[in-house]
N, CA and C atoms as an extended XYZ file, in Angstrom:
213
Properties=species:S:1:pos:R:3:atomname:S:1:resname:S:1:resid:I:1 pbc="F F F"
N         0.854       -1.164        0.000 N   MET     1
C         0.000        0.000        0.000 CA  MET     1
C         0.901        1.228        0.000 C   MET     1
N         0.611        2.161       -0.856 N   THR     2
C         1.375        3.404       -0.885 CA  THR     2
C         0.629        4.449       -0.071 C   THR     2
N         1.357        5.410        0.434 N   GLU     3
C         0.742        6.450        1.250 CA  GLU     3
C         0.998        7.809        0.628 C   GLU     3
N         0.038        8.691        0.801 N   GLN     4
C         0.189       10.063        0.352 CA  GLN     4
C        -0.004       10.962        1.561 C   GLN     4
N         0.745       12.045        1.612 N   THR     5
C         0.599       12.982        2.716 CA  THR     5
C         0.092       14.311        2.183 C   THR     5
N        -0.706       14.968        2.976 N   TYR     6
C        -1.288       16.259        2.615 CA  TYR     6
C        -1.088       17.236        3.760 C   TYR     6
N        -0.552       18.417        3.469 N   PRO     7
C        -0.434       19.402        4.547 CA  PRO     7
C        -1.815       19.953        4.902 C   PRO     7
N        -2.027       20.179        6.152 N   VAL     8
C        -3.303       20.710        6.621 CA  VAL     8
C        -3.039       22.065        7.261 C   VAL     8
N        -3.809       23.068        6.859 N   LYS     9
C        -3.639       24.400        7.437 CA  LYS     9
C        -4.952       24.828        8.087 C   LYS     9
N        -4.810       25.437        9.226 N   LYS    10
C        -5.976       25.966        9.925 CA  LYS    10
C        -5.601       27.364       10.388 C   LYS    10
N        -6.350       28.348        9.913 N   ASN    11
C        -6.080       29.754       10.229 CA  ASN    11
C        -4.632       30.107        9.889 C   ASN    11
N        -4.178       29.603        8.740 N   GLU    12
C        -2.835       29.878        8.219 CA  GLU    12
C        -1.717       29.342        9.113 C   GLU    12
N        -2.056       28.463       10.051 N   VAL    13
C        -1.036       27.799       10.866 CA  VAL    13
C        -0.989       26.350       10.391 C   VAL    13
N         0.202       25.918       10.015 N   GLU    14
C         0.310       24.559        9.492 CA  GLU    14
C         0.281       23.544       10.627 C   GLU    14
N        -0.589       22.573       10.461 N   ILE    15
C        -0.750       21.480       11.429 CA  ILE    15
C         0.045       20.295       10.864 C   ILE    15
N         0.488       19.384       11.683 N   PRO    16
C         1.223       18.235       11.165 CA  PRO    16
C         0.459       17.550       10.022 C   PRO    16
N         1.212       16.972        9.121 N   LYS    17
C         0.628       16.362        7.941 CA  LYS    17
C        -0.210       15.133        8.293 C   LYS    17
N        -1.276       14.972        7.547 N   VAL    18
C        -2.156       13.816        7.701 CA  VAL    18
C        -1.763       12.805        6.639 C   VAL    18
N        -1.551       11.577        7.036 N   THR    19
C        -1.175       10.537        6.090 CA  THR    19
C        -2.394        9.666        5.806 C   THR    19
N        -2.764        9.606        4.539 N   LEU    20
C        -3.905        8.797        4.129 CA  LEU    20
C        -3.413        7.631        3.277 C   LEU    20
N        -3.873        6.423        3.591 N   PRO    21
C        -3.446        5.288        2.782 CA  PRO    21
C        -4.136        5.303        1.421 C   PRO    21
N        -3.397        4.942        0.414 N   LYS    22
C        -3.958        4.874       -0.924 CA  LYS    22
C        -4.346        3.420       -1.191 C   LYS    22
N        -5.610        3.171       -1.580 N   PRO    23
C        -6.030        1.784       -1.792 CA  PRO    23
C        -5.323        1.168       -2.992 C   PRO    23
N        -5.098       -0.120       -2.882 N   GLU    24
C        -4.505       -0.843       -3.998 CA  GLU    24
C        -5.608       -1.342       -4.914 C   GLU    24
N        -5.227       -1.711       -6.108 N   ASP    25
C        -6.211       -2.187       -7.071 CA  ASP    25
C        -6.385       -3.692       -6.964 C   ASP    25
N        -7.050       -4.132       -5.919 N   ASN    26
C        -7.366       -5.549       -5.749 CA  ASN    26
C        -8.829       -5.731       -6.110 C   ASN    26
N        -9.101       -5.827       -7.381 N   ILE    27
C       -10.471       -5.935       -7.856 CA  ILE    27
C       -10.856       -7.409       -7.942 C   ILE    27
N       -12.016       -7.728       -7.392 N   ILE    28
C       -12.507       -9.110       -7.439 CA  ILE    28
C       -13.089       -9.354       -8.825 C   ILE    28
N       -12.719      -10.464       -9.456 N   PRO    29
C       -13.254      -10.744      -10.792 CA  PRO    29
C       -14.760      -10.989      -10.768 C   PRO    29
N       -15.398      -10.691      -11.875 N   PHE    30
C       -16.854      -10.832      -11.992 CA  PHE    30
C       -17.291      -12.265      -11.700 C   PHE    30
N       -16.511      -13.248      -12.126 N   GLU    31
C       -16.861      -14.649      -11.903 CA  GLU    31
C       -16.969      -14.968      -10.410 C   GLU    31
N       -16.140      -14.307       -9.614 N   SER    32
C       -16.209      -14.523       -8.167 CA  SER    32
C       -17.521      -13.990       -7.596 C   SER    32
N       -17.965      -12.850       -8.106 N   TYR    33
C       -19.254      -12.313       -7.662 CA  TYR    33
C       -20.388      -13.268       -8.033 C   TYR    33
N       -20.340      -13.784       -9.244 N   VAL    34
C       -21.383      -14.707       -9.705 CA  VAL    34
C       -21.404      -15.949       -8.823 C   VAL    34
N       -20.243      -16.510       -8.541 N   GLN    35
C       -20.172      -17.703       -7.698 CA  GLN    35
C       -20.665      -17.396       -6.290 C   GLN    35
N       -20.344      -16.225       -5.776 N   ASP    36
C       -20.808      -15.831       -4.450 CA  ASP    36
C       -22.328      -15.753       -4.411 C   ASP    36
N       -22.935      -15.179       -5.432 N   VAL    37
C       -24.397      -15.082       -5.485 CA  VAL    37
C       -25.012      -16.477       -5.532 C   VAL    37
N       -24.435      -17.365       -6.317 N   LYS    38
C       -24.942      -18.741       -6.398 CA  LYS    38
C       -24.860      -19.435       -5.034 C   LYS    38
N       -23.734      -19.270       -4.377 N   ASN    39
C       -23.577      -19.887       -3.057 CA  ASN    39
C       -24.567      -19.325       -2.046 C   ASN    39
N       -24.747      -18.017       -2.072 N   ARG    40
C       -25.694      -17.400       -1.139 CA  ARG    40
C       -27.120      -17.858       -1.420 C   ARG    40
N       -27.465      -18.059       -2.691 N   TRP    41
C       -28.804      -18.523       -3.049 CA  TRP    41
C       -29.028      -19.939       -2.533 C   TRP    41
N       -27.999      -20.797       -2.642 N   LYS    42
C       -28.107      -22.165       -2.124 CA  LYS    42
C       -28.308      -22.153       -0.614 C   LYS    42
N       -27.574      -21.307        0.076 N   ILE    43
C       -27.736      -21.179        1.522 CA  ILE    43
C       -29.139      -20.696        1.854 C   ILE    43
N       -29.634      -19.720        1.100 N   HIS    44
C       -30.980      -19.193        1.313 CA  HIS    44
C       -32.021      -20.298        1.146 C   HIS    44
N       -31.884      -21.097        0.087 N   GLN    45
C       -32.832      -22.175       -0.152 CA  GLN    45
C       -32.809      -23.193        0.992 C   GLN    45
N       -31.625      -23.539        1.456 N   TYR    46
C       -31.502      -24.475        2.569 CA  TYR    46
C       -32.177      -23.917        3.827 C   TYR    46
N       -31.917      -22.667        4.136 N   GLU    47
C       -32.507      -22.052        5.335 CA  GLU    47
C       -34.028      -21.983        5.243 C   GLU    47
N       -34.553      -21.679        4.063 N   ILE    48
C       -36.010      -21.625        3.892 CA  ILE    48
C       -36.616      -23.007        4.076 C   ILE    48
N       -35.955      -24.055        3.565 N   LYS    49
C       -36.446      -25.431        3.764 CA  LYS    49
C       -36.487      -25.779        5.241 C   LYS    49
N       -35.430      -25.438        5.944 N   GLU    50
C       -35.374      -25.723        7.381 CA  GLU    50
C       -36.443      -24.922        8.138 C   GLU    50
N       -36.665      -23.684        7.758 N   LEU    51
C       -37.712      -22.875        8.374 CA  LEU    51
C       -39.076      -23.504        8.135 C   LEU    51
N       -39.298      -23.983        6.921 N   SER    52
C       -40.562      -24.634        6.590 CA  SER    52
C       -40.791      -25.871        7.467 C   SER    52
N       -39.737      -26.655        7.665 N   LYS    53
C       -39.843      -27.833        8.532 CA  LYS    53
C       -40.191      -27.423        9.963 C   LYS    53
N       -39.555      -26.366       10.456 N   ASP    54
C       -39.805      -25.904       11.822 CA  ASP    54
C       -41.234      -25.387       11.981 C   ASP    54
N       -41.716      -24.651       10.992 N   VAL    55
C       -43.088      -24.125       11.061 CA  VAL    55
C       -44.087      -25.278       11.011 C   VAL    55
N       -43.834      -26.271       10.176 N   GLN    56
C       -44.721      -27.429       10.088 CA  GLN    56
C       -44.719      -28.202       11.412 C   GLN    56
N       -43.540      -28.377       12.004 N   TRP    57
C       -43.448      -29.054       13.292 CA  TRP    57
C       -44.240      -28.299       14.363 C   TRP    57
N       -44.100      -26.985       14.389 N   LEU    58
C       -44.832      -26.160       15.357 CA  LEU    58
C       -46.331      -26.286       15.153 C   LEU    58
N       -46.765      -26.277       13.902 N   TYR    59
C       -48.192      -26.417       13.595 CA  TYR    59
C       -48.710      -27.764       14.083 C   TYR    59
N       -47.980      -28.829       13.776 N   ASN    60
C       -48.424      -30.172       14.176 CA  ASN    60
C       -48.468      -30.334       15.693 C   ASN    60
N       -47.533      -29.736       16.406 N   LYS    61
C       -47.512      -29.841       17.870 CA  LYS    61
C       -48.591      -28.982       18.527 C   LYS    61
N       -48.916      -27.851       17.934 N   SER    62
C       -49.881      -26.957       18.578 CA  SER    62
C       -51.317      -27.203       18.129 C   SER    62
N       -51.527      -27.890       17.022 N   LYS    63
C       -52.871      -28.108       16.491 CA  LYS    63
C       -53.813      -28.785       17.494 C   LYS    63
N       -53.395      -29.859       18.178 N   PRO    64
C       -54.319      -30.477       19.146 CA  PRO    64
C       -54.752      -29.507       20.247 C   PRO    64
N       -53.860      -28.677       20.722 N   TYR    65
C       -54.200      -27.731       21.779 CA  TYR    65
C       -55.123      -26.632       21.246 C   TYR    65
N       -54.869      -26.189       20.023 N   LEU    66
C       -55.733      -25.156       19.447 CA  LEU    66
C       -57.128      -25.715       19.173 C   LEU    66
N       -57.214      -26.964       18.691 N   ASP    67
C       -58.517      -27.583       18.456 CA  ASP    67
C       -59.277      -27.773       19.772 C   ASP    67
N       -58.549      -28.190       20.805 N   LYS    68
C       -59.167      -28.379       22.111 CA  LYS    68
C       -59.694      -27.037       22.658 C   LYS    68
N       -58.913      -25.984       22.478 N   GLY    69
C       -59.335      -24.664       22.947 CA  GLY    69
C       -60.525      -24.131       22.139 C   GLY    69
N       -60.557      -24.476       20.884 N   LYS    70
C       -61.655      -24.025       20.015 CA  LYS    70
C       -62.973      -24.706       20.415 C   LYS    70
N       -62.900      -25.973       20.788 N   ASN    71
C       -64.108      -26.718       21.180 CA  ASN    71
C       -64.458      -26.346       22.608 C   ASN    71
């Protein structure tokens, strides 16, 4: 990483220089973004399936109590 320095002045009095890091050109290739989106979609699908199983389990466990309360 290369650094650049800039003098800073306040009311014509020079303050110590501020050093700002210059970013490097580490660009992620487009194919990596595409693969990341695919992976995230697979994770999303898995989580939704698991959520569906949990909601179904909750429904099946609570249905007898809800029916009993309704009657």
